[in-house]
Short mmCIF file of C-alpha atoms in Angstrom, two decimals:
data_model
loop_
_atom_site.label_atom_id
_atom_site.label_comp_id
_atom_site.label_asym_id
_atom_site.label_seq_id
_atom_site.Cartn_x
_atom_site.Cartn_y
_atom_site.Cartn_z
CA UNK Q 1 -26.92 -8.85 8.51
CA UNK Q 2 -23.24 -7.95 8.31
CA UNK Q 3 -21.73 -7.29 4.93
CA UNK Q 4 -18.72 -9.36 3.94
CA UNK Q 5 -17.06 -6.56 2.00
CA UNK Q 6 -17.22 -2.88 2.91
CA UNK Q 7 -16.45 -0.49 0.08
CA UNK Q 8 -15.21 3.08 0.54
CA UNK Q 9 -17.81 5.83 0.39
CA UNK Q 10 -15.56 8.81 -0.36
CA UNK Q 11 -13.03 9.76 -3.01
CA UNK Q 12 -10.27 9.70 -0.42
CA UNK Q 13 -11.30 6.19 0.60
CA UNK Q 14 -11.22 4.97 -2.99
CA UNK Q 15 -7.84 6.62 -3.47
CA UNK Q 16 -6.46 4.86 -0.42
CA UNK Q 17 -7.91 1.53 -1.56
CA UNK Q 18 -6.31 1.93 -5.01
CA UNK Q 19 -2.97 2.94 -3.43
CA UNK Q 20 -3.00 -0.03 -1.08
CA UNK Q 21 -3.90 -2.50 -3.86
CA UNK Q 22 -1.12 -1.00 -6.03
CA UNK Q 23 1.35 -1.52 -3.18
CA UNK Q 24 0.24 -5.12 -2.72
CA UNK Q 25 0.72 -5.68 -6.47
CA UNK Q 26 4.16 -4.02 -6.22
CA UNK Q 27 5.15 -6.72 -3.74
CA UNK Q 28 4.04 -9.70 -5.82
CA UNK Q 29 5.76 -11.79 -8.43
CA UNK Q 30 5.43 -9.94 -11.76
CA UNK Q 31 6.83 -6.71 -10.33
CA UNK Q 32 9.38 -8.46 -8.12
CA UNK Q 33 10.65 -10.23 -11.25
CA UNK Q 34 11.41 -6.82 -12.78
CA UNK Q 35 13.54 -5.64 -9.84
CA UNK Q 36 15.22 -8.96 -9.09
CA UNK Q 37 18.63 -8.08 -10.56
CA UNK Q 38 22.22 -8.26 -9.37
CA UNK Q 39 22.37 -4.49 -8.82
CA UNK Q 40 23.51 -2.70 -5.68
CA UNK Q 41 21.84 0.50 -4.51
CA UNK Q 42 23.69 2.21 -1.64
CA UNK Q 43 25.37 -1.13 -0.90
CA UNK Q 44 22.11 -3.07 -0.76
CA UNK Q 45 20.68 -5.39 -3.42
CA UNK Q 46 17.95 -3.78 -5.51
CA UNK Q 47 15.47 -6.39 -4.27
CA UNK Q 48 16.02 -5.35 -0.63
CA UNK Q 49 15.69 -1.65 -1.47
CA UNK Q 50 12.44 -2.39 -3.34
CA UNK Q 51 11.11 -4.32 -0.34
CA UNK Q 52 11.92 -1.41 1.99
CA UNK Q 53 10.18 1.01 -0.38
CA UNK Q 54 7.03 -1.14 -0.49
CA UNK Q 55 6.97 -1.51 3.30
CA UNK Q 56 7.48 2.21 3.99
CA UNK Q 57 4.90 3.14 1.34
CA UNK Q 58 2.37 0.78 3.01
CA UNK Q 59 3.06 2.46 6.35
CA UNK Q 60 2.55 5.90 4.76
CA UNK Q 61 -0.75 4.84 3.16
CA UNK Q 62 -2.00 3.44 6.47
CA UNK Q 63 -0.99 6.63 8.33
CA UNK Q 64 -2.85 8.74 5.77
CA UNK Q 65 -5.86 6.43 6.10
CA UNK Q 66 -5.84 6.78 9.88
CA UNK Q 67 -5.61 10.55 9.54
CA UNK Q 68 -8.60 10.61 7.18
CA UNK Q 69 -10.66 8.34 9.44
CA UNK Q 70 -9.92 10.48 12.50
CA UNK Q 71 -10.73 13.67 10.56
CA UNK Q 72 -14.08 12.32 9.37
CA UNK Q 73 -14.85 10.80 12.81
CA UNK Q 74 -15.61 7.34 11.41
CA UNK Q 75 -15.40 4.21 13.49
#
């Protein structure tokens, strides 16, 4: 019987899960409401800069996760 939810088994896995959930929360309404201001950062609205930061941080977390999975030889 397949499990619906697979939880991490290592500290690195839990760290990655927490980082990814934190990034998802950073892209949702309560946090977006904090950065939604009429402020320019390097010529871009703060909201756009925040979105880029969240996207690039997600990519970094996924790259680290792939590196850990390859290192541990998991499928």
